[in-house]
Amino acid sequence: MLYLFHNRNFFLMLITFTLMTSVASAQQAVGAKYGTRDPQTCLSQKEPTKGALTPQQATKYLTCGVESESRGLLYLMQDVKVEIGKGTPYRDLASIHRPGNADTDGLVYQLRGSYKTYQCAPLQQKAPYQEANAGKNCILYSEPKATGSCFRDNFGEWVCKWGFASDRGISGQPPPAK
């Protein structure tokens, strides 16, 4: 019976690992059809478990929150610069500034910085082996004075978001480098 229990646990662990790997790789190899790199994915957004996050962690979580393929377009983030302000207790924030899914006992960290976002369409074929829109298939949005916040949700995961870009975007731009 002990042998079956260990095999069952091993089997469940193997399934969990396989599912986590497939989620992480689901966005892999998608960049090629847009002429760019693959989107960044985050398997976990729980670090750090205590205290404030670093600018590098905030950058990673901001990027993972944006980068994906959706409705036939690829969204990528580039040149992210982040400064993290002192944490404010959730309960001290005005109700309009309280994130809906934040841990009410936690802190909300104000962000400022800059970033670029790319919205890319798939490469189209003009004639056999010729790419009609290669190097001009993206809209580039720049936000030099971005603001946002990071906080832990009720599951202990970090959520980081920028406000909306004020830039209207420039079409016909190349995608970010691979």
Short mmCIF file of N, CA and C in Angstrom, two decimals, residues 48-168:
data_model
loop_
_atom_site.label_atom_id
_atom_site.label_comp_id
_atom_site.label_asym_id
_atom_site.label_seq_id
_atom_site.Cartn_x
_atom_site.Cartn_y
_atom_site.Cartn_z
N PRO A 48 8.91 38.71 -3.37
CA PRO A 48 9.28 38.22 -2.05
C PRO A 48 8.03 37.92 -1.21
N THR A 49 8.16 36.98 -0.32
CA THR A 49 7.02 36.63 0.52
C THR A 49 6.84 37.60 1.68
N LYS A 50 7.90 38.33 2.02
CA LYS A 50 7.83 39.34 3.08
C LYS A 50 8.54 40.60 2.60
N GLY A 51 8.04 41.73 3.04
CA GLY A 51 8.68 43.00 2.71
C GLY A 51 8.35 43.48 1.31
N ALA A 52 9.04 44.55 0.92
CA ALA A 52 8.82 45.19 -0.38
C ALA A 52 9.54 44.42 -1.48
N LEU A 53 9.01 44.56 -2.69
CA LEU A 53 9.68 43.96 -3.83
C LEU A 53 10.73 44.93 -4.37
N THR A 54 11.66 44.40 -5.15
CA THR A 54 12.72 45.20 -5.74
C THR A 54 12.25 45.77 -7.08
N PRO A 55 12.94 46.79 -7.60
CA PRO A 55 12.59 47.28 -8.94
C PRO A 55 12.69 46.19 -10.01
N GLN A 56 13.63 45.25 -9.86
CA GLN A 56 13.76 44.16 -10.83
C GLN A 56 12.54 43.24 -10.78
N GLN A 57 12.06 42.93 -9.59
CA GLN A 57 10.87 42.09 -9.45
C GLN A 57 9.64 42.82 -9.99
N ALA A 58 9.51 44.10 -9.68
CA ALA A 58 8.38 44.88 -10.20
C ALA A 58 8.41 44.90 -11.73
N THR A 59 9.59 45.09 -12.31
CA THR A 59 9.73 45.08 -13.77
C THR A 59 9.27 43.74 -14.34
N LYS A 60 9.69 42.66 -13.73
CA LYS A 60 9.31 41.32 -14.19
C LYS A 60 7.78 41.14 -14.12
N TYR A 61 7.17 41.52 -13.01
CA TYR A 61 5.73 41.33 -12.84
C TYR A 61 4.92 42.26 -13.75
N LEU A 62 5.41 43.49 -13.95
CA LEU A 62 4.75 44.39 -14.90
C LEU A 62 4.79 43.80 -16.31
N THR A 63 5.95 43.29 -16.69
CA THR A 63 6.12 42.72 -18.03
C THR A 63 5.26 41.48 -18.22
N CYS A 64 5.26 40.58 -17.25
CA CYS A 64 4.44 39.36 -17.36
C CYS A 64 2.96 39.69 -17.44
N GLY A 65 2.55 40.77 -16.80
CA GLY A 65 1.15 41.16 -16.82
C GLY A 65 0.69 41.70 -18.16
N VAL A 66 1.63 42.16 -18.98
CA VAL A 66 1.29 42.76 -20.27
C VAL A 66 1.55 41.80 -21.43
N GLU A 67 2.67 41.10 -21.40
CA GLU A 67 3.10 40.34 -22.56
C GLU A 67 2.27 39.08 -22.77
N SER A 68 1.65 39.01 -23.96
CA SER A 68 0.88 37.83 -24.32
C SER A 68 0.39 37.97 -25.77
N GLU A 69 -0.11 36.88 -26.28
CA GLU A 69 -0.79 36.89 -27.57
C GLU A 69 -2.27 36.86 -27.27
N SER A 70 -3.01 37.79 -27.86
CA SER A 70 -4.43 37.87 -27.60
C SER A 70 -5.16 38.40 -28.83
N ARG A 71 -6.20 37.71 -29.23
CA ARG A 71 -7.04 38.13 -30.36
C ARG A 71 -6.25 38.42 -31.62
N GLY A 72 -5.28 37.57 -31.90
CA GLY A 72 -4.50 37.69 -33.13
C GLY A 72 -3.43 38.76 -33.10
N LEU A 73 -3.13 39.33 -31.94
CA LEU A 73 -2.08 40.33 -31.81
C LEU A 73 -1.13 39.91 -30.71
N LEU A 74 0.11 40.39 -30.81
CA LEU A 74 1.11 40.11 -29.79
C LEU A 74 1.44 41.41 -29.07
N TYR A 75 1.40 41.36 -27.74
CA TYR A 75 1.70 42.52 -26.90
C TYR A 75 3.01 42.28 -26.16
N LEU A 76 3.96 43.20 -26.32
CA LEU A 76 5.26 43.10 -25.67
C LEU A 76 5.60 44.42 -24.99
N MET A 77 6.43 44.34 -23.96
CA MET A 77 6.86 45.52 -23.23
C MET A 77 8.38 45.58 -23.29
N GLN A 78 8.91 46.79 -23.38
CA GLN A 78 10.35 46.97 -23.55
C GLN A 78 10.79 48.22 -22.79
N ASP A 79 12.06 48.28 -22.46
CA ASP A 79 12.68 49.46 -21.85
C ASP A 79 11.94 49.94 -20.60
N VAL A 80 11.63 49.00 -19.72
CA VAL A 80 10.90 49.32 -18.49
C VAL A 80 11.88 49.85 -17.45
N LYS A 81 11.56 50.99 -16.87
CA LYS A 81 12.33 51.57 -15.77
C LYS A 81 11.34 51.82 -14.64
N VAL A 82 11.68 51.37 -13.43
CA VAL A 82 10.75 51.43 -12.30
C VAL A 82 11.43 52.00 -11.06
N GLU A 83 10.73 52.89 -10.39
CA GLU A 83 11.07 53.32 -9.04
C GLU A 83 9.89 52.92 -8.15
N ILE A 84 10.20 52.44 -6.95
CA ILE A 84 9.15 52.00 -6.03
C ILE A 84 9.12 52.94 -4.83
N GLY A 85 7.92 53.45 -4.56
CA GLY A 85 7.74 54.33 -3.41
C GLY A 85 7.53 53.54 -2.13
N LYS A 86 7.46 54.26 -1.05
CA LYS A 86 7.20 53.68 0.26
C LYS A 86 5.79 53.06 0.25
N GLY A 87 5.64 51.92 0.89
CA GLY A 87 4.35 51.26 0.95
C GLY A 87 3.33 52.02 1.79
N THR A 88 2.10 52.05 1.32
CA THR A 88 1.00 52.68 2.05
C THR A 88 0.03 51.60 2.47
N PRO A 89 -0.38 51.58 3.74
CA PRO A 89 -1.38 50.58 4.15
C PRO A 89 -2.64 50.71 3.30
N TYR A 90 -3.15 49.60 2.85
CA TYR A 90 -4.34 49.56 2.01
C TYR A 90 -5.45 50.41 2.62
N ARG A 91 -5.67 50.27 3.90
CA ARG A 91 -6.79 50.96 4.57
C ARG A 91 -6.61 52.47 4.61
N ASP A 92 -5.36 52.96 4.43
CA ASP A 92 -5.12 54.41 4.44
C ASP A 92 -5.35 55.06 3.08
N LEU A 93 -5.56 54.27 2.06
CA LEU A 93 -5.80 54.82 0.72
C LEU A 93 -7.25 55.25 0.57
N ALA A 94 -7.47 56.31 -0.19
CA ALA A 94 -8.83 56.71 -0.51
C ALA A 94 -9.49 55.57 -1.28
N SER A 95 -10.77 55.41 -1.10
CA SER A 95 -11.47 54.26 -1.70
C SER A 95 -11.29 54.18 -3.21
N ILE A 96 -11.17 55.30 -3.91
CA ILE A 96 -11.00 55.24 -5.36
C ILE A 96 -9.61 54.75 -5.76
N HIS A 97 -8.65 54.75 -4.82
CA HIS A 97 -7.29 54.30 -5.11
C HIS A 97 -7.01 52.90 -4.57
N ARG A 98 -7.99 52.26 -3.98
CA ARG A 98 -7.79 50.92 -3.44
C ARG A 98 -7.97 49.87 -4.53
N PRO A 99 -6.94 49.06 -4.77
CA PRO A 99 -7.09 47.97 -5.74
C PRO A 99 -8.11 46.96 -5.22
N GLY A 100 -9.03 46.55 -6.08
CA GLY A 100 -10.12 45.68 -5.68
C GLY A 100 -9.71 44.31 -5.15
N ASN A 101 -8.63 43.76 -5.66
CA ASN A 101 -8.25 42.40 -5.25
C ASN A 101 -7.04 42.38 -4.33
N ALA A 102 -6.73 43.52 -3.69
CA ALA A 102 -5.56 43.61 -2.81
C ALA A 102 -5.87 43.02 -1.44
N ASP A 103 -4.82 42.50 -0.81
CA ASP A 103 -4.91 42.05 0.57
C ASP A 103 -5.16 43.29 1.42
N THR A 104 -6.28 43.34 2.11
CA THR A 104 -6.65 44.54 2.87
C THR A 104 -5.75 44.78 4.07
N ASP A 105 -4.97 43.78 4.47
CA ASP A 105 -4.01 43.95 5.57
C ASP A 105 -2.61 44.30 5.05
N GLY A 106 -2.45 44.40 3.73
CA GLY A 106 -1.13 44.62 3.14
C GLY A 106 -0.86 46.06 2.79
N LEU A 107 0.27 46.26 2.12
CA LEU A 107 0.70 47.57 1.67
C LEU A 107 0.55 47.68 0.16
N VAL A 108 0.32 48.88 -0.32
CA VAL A 108 0.27 49.17 -1.74
C VAL A 108 1.46 50.08 -2.03
N TYR A 109 2.28 49.67 -3.00
CA TYR A 109 3.49 50.41 -3.34
C TYR A 109 3.25 51.22 -4.61
N GLN A 110 3.51 52.51 -4.52
CA GLN A 110 3.36 53.39 -5.67
C GLN A 110 4.56 53.19 -6.59
N LEU A 111 4.31 53.24 -7.90
CA LEU A 111 5.37 53.10 -8.91
C LEU A 111 5.43 54.36 -9.76
N ARG A 112 6.63 54.64 -10.24
CA ARG A 112 6.80 55.63 -11.30
C ARG A 112 7.96 55.17 -12.16
N GLY A 113 7.92 55.59 -13.40
CA GLY A 113 8.98 55.17 -14.31
C GLY A 113 8.60 55.41 -15.75
N SER A 114 9.06 54.55 -16.62
CA SER A 114 8.78 54.67 -18.05
C SER A 114 8.79 53.29 -18.69
N TYR A 115 8.16 53.21 -19.86
CA TYR A 115 8.13 51.95 -20.60
C TYR A 115 7.67 52.18 -22.04
N LYS A 116 7.86 51.17 -22.85
CA LYS A 116 7.33 51.13 -24.22
C LYS A 116 6.54 49.84 -24.36
N THR A 117 5.41 49.93 -25.04
CA THR A 117 4.60 48.75 -25.31
C THR A 117 4.44 48.61 -26.82
N TYR A 118 4.50 47.38 -27.28
CA TYR A 118 4.33 47.07 -28.70
C TYR A 118 3.08 46.23 -28.88
N GLN A 119 2.27 46.61 -29.85
CA GLN A 119 1.12 45.81 -30.27
C GLN A 119 1.41 45.40 -31.71
N CYS A 120 1.69 44.12 -31.92
CA CYS A 120 2.17 43.65 -33.22
C CYS A 120 1.16 42.73 -33.91
N ALA A 121 1.03 42.93 -35.20
CA ALA A 121 0.20 42.06 -36.04
C ALA A 121 1.09 40.96 -36.63
N PRO A 122 0.52 39.83 -36.98
CA PRO A 122 1.32 38.77 -37.60
C PRO A 122 1.94 39.24 -38.92
N LEU A 123 3.08 38.66 -39.25
CA LEU A 123 3.70 38.95 -40.54
C LEU A 123 2.80 38.39 -41.63
N GLN A 124 2.65 39.15 -42.70
CA GLN A 124 1.80 38.73 -43.82
C GLN A 124 2.65 38.43 -45.04
N GLN A 125 2.22 37.47 -45.80
CA GLN A 125 2.95 37.09 -47.01
C GLN A 125 2.42 37.89 -48.20
N LYS A 126 3.32 38.59 -48.88
CA LYS A 126 2.95 39.34 -50.08
C LYS A 126 2.98 38.41 -51.29
N ALA A 127 4.04 37.69 -51.41
CA ALA A 127 4.23 36.72 -52.48
C ALA A 127 5.01 35.58 -51.86
N PRO A 128 5.17 34.47 -52.55
CA PRO A 128 5.91 33.37 -51.94
C PRO A 128 7.26 33.84 -51.39
N TYR A 129 7.45 33.56 -50.12
CA TYR A 129 8.69 33.83 -49.40
C TYR A 129 9.01 35.32 -49.20
N GLN A 130 8.07 36.21 -49.43
CA GLN A 130 8.30 37.63 -49.16
C GLN A 130 7.34 38.08 -48.07
N GLU A 131 7.87 38.74 -47.07
CA GLU A 131 7.04 39.24 -45.98
C GLU A 131 6.63 40.68 -46.29
N ALA A 132 5.33 40.92 -46.43
CA ALA A 132 4.84 42.23 -46.84
C ALA A 132 5.00 43.29 -45.77
N ASN A 133 4.79 42.93 -44.51
CA ASN A 133 4.82 43.94 -43.46
C ASN A 133 5.96 43.75 -42.47
N ALA A 134 6.96 42.97 -42.83
CA ALA A 134 8.09 42.72 -41.93
C ALA A 134 8.76 44.04 -41.58
N GLY A 135 9.02 44.23 -40.29
CA GLY A 135 9.69 45.45 -39.84
C GLY A 135 8.80 46.66 -39.71
N LYS A 136 7.51 46.49 -39.97
CA LYS A 136 6.57 47.61 -39.82
C LYS A 136 5.18 47.11 -39.39
N ASN A 137 5.17 46.02 -38.64
CA ASN A 137 3.91 45.38 -38.26
C ASN A 137 3.46 45.68 -36.83
N CYS A 138 4.06 46.71 -36.21
CA CYS A 138 3.71 47.01 -34.81
C CYS A 138 3.29 48.46 -34.63
N ILE A 139 2.52 48.68 -33.58
CA ILE A 139 2.22 50.02 -33.09
C ILE A 139 3.02 50.17 -31.80
N LEU A 140 3.77 51.25 -31.69
CA LEU A 140 4.61 51.51 -30.53
C LEU A 140 3.97 52.59 -29.67
N TYR A 141 3.78 52.26 -28.40
CA TYR A 141 3.26 53.22 -27.41
C TYR A 141 4.38 53.50 -26.42
N SER A 142 4.67 54.78 -26.18
CA SER A 142 5.70 55.16 -25.22
C SER A 142 5.06 55.91 -24.06
N GLU A 143 5.52 55.60 -22.87
CA GLU A 143 5.03 56.31 -21.69
C GLU A 143 6.25 56.74 -20.87
N PRO A 144 6.72 57.98 -21.07
CA PRO A 144 7.91 58.44 -20.36
C PRO A 144 7.67 58.80 -18.89
N LYS A 145 6.43 59.03 -18.50
CA LYS A 145 6.10 59.40 -17.12
C LYS A 145 4.99 58.50 -16.60
N ALA A 146 5.29 57.23 -16.52
CA ALA A 146 4.30 56.24 -16.10
C ALA A 146 4.13 56.24 -14.58
N THR A 147 2.92 55.94 -14.15
CA THR A 147 2.64 55.72 -12.74
C THR A 147 1.83 54.45 -12.61
N GLY A 148 1.90 53.82 -11.46
CA GLY A 148 1.16 52.59 -11.24
C GLY A 148 1.32 52.15 -9.80
N SER A 149 1.06 50.86 -9.57
CA SER A 149 1.18 50.33 -8.21
C SER A 149 1.46 48.83 -8.23
N CYS A 150 1.98 48.35 -7.11
CA CYS A 150 2.18 46.92 -6.86
C CYS A 150 1.61 46.61 -5.49
N PHE A 151 1.02 45.44 -5.37
CA PHE A 151 0.43 44.99 -4.11
C PHE A 151 0.30 43.48 -4.15
N ARG A 152 0.13 42.89 -2.98
CA ARG A 152 -0.15 41.46 -2.92
C ARG A 152 -1.66 41.27 -2.95
N ASP A 153 -2.10 40.24 -3.68
CA ASP A 153 -3.52 39.93 -3.67
C ASP A 153 -3.84 38.99 -2.52
N ASN A 154 -5.06 38.54 -2.43
CA ASN A 154 -5.49 37.68 -1.33
C ASN A 154 -4.89 36.28 -1.38
N PHE A 155 -4.16 35.95 -2.43
CA PHE A 155 -3.49 34.66 -2.55
C PHE A 155 -1.99 34.78 -2.33
N GLY A 156 -1.53 35.99 -1.97
CA GLY A 156 -0.11 36.20 -1.70
C GLY A 156 0.73 36.44 -2.93
N GLU A 157 0.08 36.65 -4.09
CA GLU A 157 0.82 36.92 -5.32
C GLU A 157 0.90 38.43 -5.55
N TRP A 158 2.02 38.86 -6.11
CA TRP A 158 2.20 40.26 -6.43
C TRP A 158 1.45 40.61 -7.71
N VAL A 159 0.78 41.74 -7.69
CA VAL A 159 0.10 42.29 -8.86
C VAL A 159 0.69 43.67 -9.08
N CYS A 160 1.24 43.90 -10.27
CA CYS A 160 1.83 45.19 -10.60
C CYS A 160 1.20 45.67 -11.90
N LYS A 161 0.77 46.94 -11.89
CA LYS A 161 0.11 47.50 -13.07
C LYS A 161 0.52 48.95 -13.26
N TRP A 162 0.68 49.31 -14.52
CA TRP A 162 0.87 50.70 -14.90
C TRP A 162 -0.49 51.29 -15.18
N GLY A 163 -0.58 52.61 -15.10
CA GLY A 163 -1.77 53.30 -15.60
C GLY A 163 -1.76 53.24 -17.12
N PHE A 164 -2.80 53.75 -17.74
CA PHE A 164 -2.88 53.71 -19.20
C PHE A 164 -1.87 54.67 -19.83
N ALA A 165 -1.33 54.27 -20.96
CA ALA A 165 -0.37 55.11 -21.68
C ALA A 165 -1.11 56.31 -22.26
N SER A 166 -0.50 57.47 -22.16
CA SER A 166 -1.12 58.68 -22.71
C SER A 166 -0.80 58.84 -24.19
N ASP A 167 0.15 58.09 -24.67
CA ASP A 167 0.59 58.16 -26.06
C ASP A 167 -0.44 57.48 -26.98
N ARG A 168 -0.70 58.06 -28.13
CA ARG A 168 -1.64 57.45 -29.08
C ARG A 168 -1.01 56.32 -29.88
#
